[in-house]
XYZ file of C-alpha atoms in Angstrom:
338
model
C 0.000 0.000 0.000
C 1.144 3.520 -0.829
C 0.459 6.374 1.572
C -0.584 9.929 0.831
C -1.621 12.984 2.791
C -4.042 15.783 1.892
C -3.351 19.261 3.298
C -5.861 22.089 2.830
C -4.489 25.053 0.817
C -5.285 27.231 3.796
C -3.148 30.264 4.627
C -0.487 30.690 5.701
C 1.188 29.031 2.727
C 4.313 28.407 4.817
C 2.364 26.049 7.104
C 0.939 24.128 4.126
C 4.410 23.638 2.665
C 5.859 22.717 6.069
C 3.339 19.851 6.454
C 4.027 18.519 2.957
C 7.783 18.580 3.563
C 7.233 16.844 6.903
C 5.130 14.165 5.196
C 7.940 13.574 2.717
C 10.433 13.121 5.557
C 8.094 10.642 7.254
C 7.956 8.448 4.154
C 4.645 9.432 2.564
C 4.649 8.849 -1.181
C 1.977 11.391 -2.144
C 0.993 14.894 -1.058
C -2.404 16.148 -2.161
C -4.391 19.335 -1.723
C -7.941 20.566 -2.372
C -8.965 22.561 -5.431
C -11.580 25.040 -4.229
C -10.009 28.433 -4.948
C -12.665 30.652 -3.359
C -12.868 28.793 -0.052
C -9.069 28.508 0.088
C -6.004 29.691 -1.772
C -5.397 28.828 -5.418
C -3.518 25.552 -5.252
C -1.839 25.353 -8.682
C 0.871 27.953 -7.881
C 1.214 26.381 -4.443
C 1.922 23.015 -6.066
C 4.501 24.680 -8.299
C 6.407 25.882 -5.252
C 6.019 22.488 -3.572
C 7.506 20.874 -6.681
C 10.661 22.917 -6.137
C 10.732 22.535 -2.329
C 10.370 18.725 -2.231
C 12.332 15.994 -3.952
C 10.578 12.614 -3.877
C 6.928 13.003 -2.897
C 4.333 12.949 -5.699
C 1.959 15.908 -5.879
C -1.570 16.591 -7.043
C -5.083 17.799 -6.290
C -7.566 15.563 -4.491
C -9.557 16.562 -6.477
C -9.618 19.086 -9.303
C -12.390 19.368 -11.892
C -12.776 20.364 -15.554
C -15.750 22.608 -14.769
C -14.136 25.570 -13.009
C -10.912 24.897 -14.936
C -11.122 24.787 -18.720
C -9.946 21.294 -19.717
C -7.138 22.632 -21.914
C -5.875 24.844 -19.087
C -6.129 21.942 -16.639
C -4.095 19.688 -18.945
C -1.459 22.358 -19.495
C -1.212 23.117 -15.778
C -0.503 19.487 -14.940
C 1.940 19.039 -17.808
C 3.774 22.160 -16.618
C 3.817 20.975 -13.001
C 5.049 17.579 -14.206
C 7.976 19.335 -15.877
C 8.710 21.436 -12.778
C 8.570 18.416 -10.480
C 10.569 16.199 -12.838
C 7.728 13.720 -13.293
C 6.053 13.668 -9.850
C 2.461 14.721 -10.623
C -0.729 12.686 -10.230
C -4.222 13.987 -10.964
C -7.323 13.379 -8.901
C -10.394 14.616 -10.750
C -14.122 14.790 -10.116
C -17.285 16.498 -11.335
C -16.903 19.313 -8.775
C -18.218 19.746 -5.248
C -17.183 22.746 -3.143
C -15.378 24.401 -6.067
C -18.603 24.655 -8.062
C -21.350 24.644 -5.436
C -19.802 27.458 -3.410
C -19.900 29.766 -6.453
C -23.490 28.878 -7.319
C -22.921 26.199 -9.949
C -23.653 22.498 -10.057
C -21.363 19.486 -10.694
C -20.732 18.679 -14.367
C -23.067 16.426 -16.270
C -21.573 12.954 -16.405
C -21.305 12.776 -20.207
C -19.532 16.147 -20.378
C -17.252 15.091 -17.523
C -16.272 11.869 -19.296
C -15.482 13.668 -22.544
C -13.318 16.209 -20.713
C -11.474 13.557 -18.681
C -10.706 11.455 -21.743
C -9.222 14.483 -23.486
C -7.276 15.843 -20.497
C -5.717 12.449 -19.762
C -4.163 12.346 -23.225
C -3.384 16.030 -23.756
C -1.476 16.445 -20.476
C 0.657 13.439 -21.421
C 1.702 14.849 -24.796
C -0.736 13.106 -27.147
C -2.572 14.895 -29.932
C -6.293 15.281 -29.260
C -9.344 16.644 -31.009
C -11.174 19.308 -29.027
C -13.642 21.945 -30.218
C -13.078 20.656 -33.760
C -9.380 21.447 -33.445
C -6.321 19.214 -33.294
C -4.370 20.145 -30.184
C -1.076 19.007 -28.718
C 1.238 20.200 -25.958
C 4.335 19.796 -28.097
C 6.640 20.825 -25.281
C 5.790 17.846 -23.025
C 8.962 15.963 -22.132
C 8.550 12.445 -23.551
C 11.052 10.913 -21.130
C 8.836 11.640 -18.111
C 6.400 8.983 -16.840
C 2.724 9.417 -17.692
C 0.636 11.483 -15.294
C -2.016 9.123 -13.889
C -5.622 10.323 -13.745
C -7.643 8.970 -10.834
C -11.367 9.669 -10.985
C -13.513 10.347 -7.907
C -17.067 9.070 -7.753
C -19.744 7.241 -5.781
C -22.620 6.580 -8.169
C -22.810 4.012 -10.982
C -22.508 6.563 -13.798
C -19.500 8.427 -12.376
C -17.826 5.130 -11.505
C -18.368 3.946 -15.064
C -16.398 7.000 -16.212
C -13.556 5.968 -13.916
C -13.657 2.473 -15.404
C -13.708 3.643 -19.006
C -11.200 6.526 -18.976
C -9.411 6.643 -15.605
C -6.254 5.022 -14.305
C -7.881 4.536 -10.920
C -10.775 5.351 -8.624
C -10.727 7.838 -5.737
C -13.005 6.779 -2.875
C -13.589 9.249 -0.055
C -14.344 6.831 2.780
C -12.666 3.832 4.408
C -15.595 1.405 4.676
C -14.529 -1.975 3.194
C -18.046 -3.004 2.137
C -18.651 0.204 0.195
C -15.124 0.199 -1.270
C -15.664 -3.271 -2.709
C -18.985 -2.273 -4.279
C -17.424 0.864 -5.785
C -14.463 -1.000 -7.261
C -16.654 -3.810 -8.604
C -18.838 -1.207 -10.335
C -15.876 0.639 -11.869
C -14.077 -2.541 -12.920
C -17.205 -3.910 -14.576
C -17.342 -0.744 -16.704
C -13.624 -1.085 -17.504
C -14.127 -4.664 -18.665
C -17.136 -3.707 -20.801
C -14.970 -1.024 -22.427
C -12.311 -3.591 -23.313
C -9.855 -2.446 -20.657
C -8.086 -4.631 -18.104
C -10.106 -4.135 -14.894
C -7.186 -5.333 -12.778
C -5.175 -2.277 -13.857
C -7.656 0.121 -12.243
C -6.073 1.461 -9.049
C -8.025 1.984 -5.812
C -7.201 5.100 -3.794
C -8.980 5.674 -0.481
C -8.972 9.102 1.183
C -10.228 9.645 4.741
C -9.177 11.233 8.033
C -6.921 9.172 10.276
C -6.596 10.227 13.901
C -4.175 8.159 15.956
C -5.156 8.347 19.624
C -6.223 6.146 22.532
C -9.056 8.622 23.185
C -11.597 7.249 20.728
C -14.351 9.646 21.806
C -12.161 12.652 20.984
C -11.020 11.055 17.718
C -14.632 10.739 16.608
C -15.281 14.394 17.387
C -12.294 15.271 15.209
C -13.814 13.599 12.145
C -17.609 14.073 12.196
C -17.182 16.708 9.475
C -15.958 14.032 7.061
C -19.019 11.762 6.669
C -21.028 15.003 6.568
C -18.868 16.134 3.631
C -19.389 12.799 1.894
C -23.142 13.193 2.403
C -23.195 15.988 -0.199
C -22.496 13.382 -2.852
C -24.833 10.822 -1.309
C -27.772 13.242 -1.353
C -27.182 13.646 -5.093
C -27.181 9.856 -5.480
C -30.430 9.478 -3.568
C -32.065 12.136 -5.725
C -30.994 10.245 -8.843
C -31.248 6.585 -7.820
C -33.382 6.466 -4.687
C -32.445 4.897 -1.350
C -34.004 1.435 -1.634
C -30.649 -0.290 -2.237
C -31.410 -1.394 -5.792
C -28.819 0.875 -7.450
C -26.671 2.130 -4.567
C -25.996 0.128 -1.363
C -28.005 1.125 1.685
C -24.705 1.002 3.600
C -23.878 4.185 1.709
C -27.253 5.944 1.766
C -28.915 5.112 5.084
C -26.834 7.392 7.295
C -27.782 10.606 5.461
C -31.458 10.310 6.395
C -30.694 12.206 9.623
C -28.858 15.038 7.837
C -30.403 18.490 8.309
C -28.140 20.934 6.451
C -24.652 21.593 5.097
C -22.681 24.843 5.363
C -19.808 25.117 2.886
C -18.290 27.880 4.993
C -17.349 25.078 7.421
C -16.321 22.635 4.680
C -13.732 20.133 5.995
C -13.498 21.861 9.372
C -13.281 20.077 12.721
C -16.362 20.873 14.795
C -18.542 21.881 11.822
C -22.144 22.098 13.037
C -23.452 20.188 10.023
C -21.666 17.065 11.311
C -23.962 16.731 14.313
C -26.037 13.991 12.643
C -23.035 11.689 12.109
C -23.029 8.738 14.511
C -20.033 7.134 16.196
C -20.560 4.029 14.061
C -20.282 6.034 10.832
C -17.141 7.780 12.113
C -15.572 4.377 12.751
C -16.634 2.952 9.403
C -15.639 5.901 7.232
C -12.372 6.866 8.958
C -9.256 5.271 10.480
C -9.369 5.916 14.222
C -7.807 4.635 17.419
C -4.348 3.541 18.459
C -1.603 2.843 15.933
C -2.318 -0.877 16.395
C -6.010 -0.379 15.615
C -5.192 1.820 12.630
C -2.790 -0.796 11.267
C -5.449 -3.492 11.593
C -7.940 -1.450 9.567
C -5.361 -0.497 6.954
C -4.345 -4.146 6.617
C -8.006 -4.957 6.000
C -8.148 -2.292 3.305
C -4.978 -3.649 1.714
C -6.480 -7.150 1.718
C -9.415 -5.976 -0.425
C -7.139 -4.298 -2.951
C -6.700 -0.698 -1.766
C -3.530 0.594 -3.448
C -3.173 3.906 -1.583
C -4.484 5.281 1.681
C -4.569 9.056 1.740
C -4.751 10.745 5.154
C -7.034 13.786 5.217
C -4.899 15.922 7.544
C -7.685 18.210 8.775
C -7.802 17.027 12.373
C -5.892 18.421 15.343
C -2.384 17.192 16.109
C -1.181 17.117 12.501
C 2.492 16.579 13.321
C 1.597 13.731 15.658
C -0.475 12.053 12.951
C 2.342 12.284 10.426
C 4.869 10.986 12.957
C 2.631 8.078 13.984
C 2.336 7.016 10.361
C 6.031 7.535 9.725
C 7.197 5.664 12.803
C 4.625 2.907 13.249
C 2.484 2.391 10.145
C 4.292 3.165 6.889
C 7.376 1.026 7.654
C 5.156 -2.041 8.096
C 2.543 -1.471 5.407
C 4.168 0.581 2.647
C 4.487 -0.922 -0.817
C 8.200 -0.096 -0.716
C 10.326 0.657 2.341
C 10.020 4.267 3.478
């Protein structure tokens, strides 16, 4: 299993960079950040600086979208960052959540999203593409660099089918093994139907991890996260219903108690909109407890085929979390020695 960390692009920039550099020293293989440039700072220039101020860790957004960013600009940005980082970029991409909703727009239509993703994946890696009835190519892309992988975020059958047909992997924002298996089965079925090798589709799980022997406090640190996920689940219920026929009830049942969501508290510890989230959901969706308990859950995730676990570093005690992973978890579970 690879390990990543997501740090909010929250000022001051120096703190953001400090945490990414610390993650690199503790053996994390990936450093991610959000792409919601009204709620937080614009992360593309931040990633450019990080590319110069780190040496081994891979970088990317978890996740960007081709709605607020024109697909050609998005492809060029990543190709440029790939050059600056000497081949260390990875793209997480979705239809848009906070980046679009906060400015009064809605997530992209699935068909438009798929078309954009298919184009961006090739254009950013130097291939010639057809877009707007034009043949386009980033002729300056360095051919000796490895391809930039595109990992697609989704929960519903249609978005997951996009991941299967055009993505290099699937981003899953929760750490519940039952739901992860359903998501990957759905995406891999679409990959197989498209004539792709379903086994090549990577599985990347992102969720908060709070290492502590005070489980009650750990749960309070993460209630914002299942509440954040619920934004996507409400969309699924509106499209597919909640009877379990299209989407597992394990994913939809918990949102029935949701009352509201305030994007001004998006991904913030103590957000009032997380009040409906139960202890059970905190435990299922996150990685909580002692280092021994965290390792047991991560080993379970590895056993069902999770390729990367990405720590959402939005809880208190960030240095302690990174150190716990670096000292006690990554050396035992990493795909390659840290």
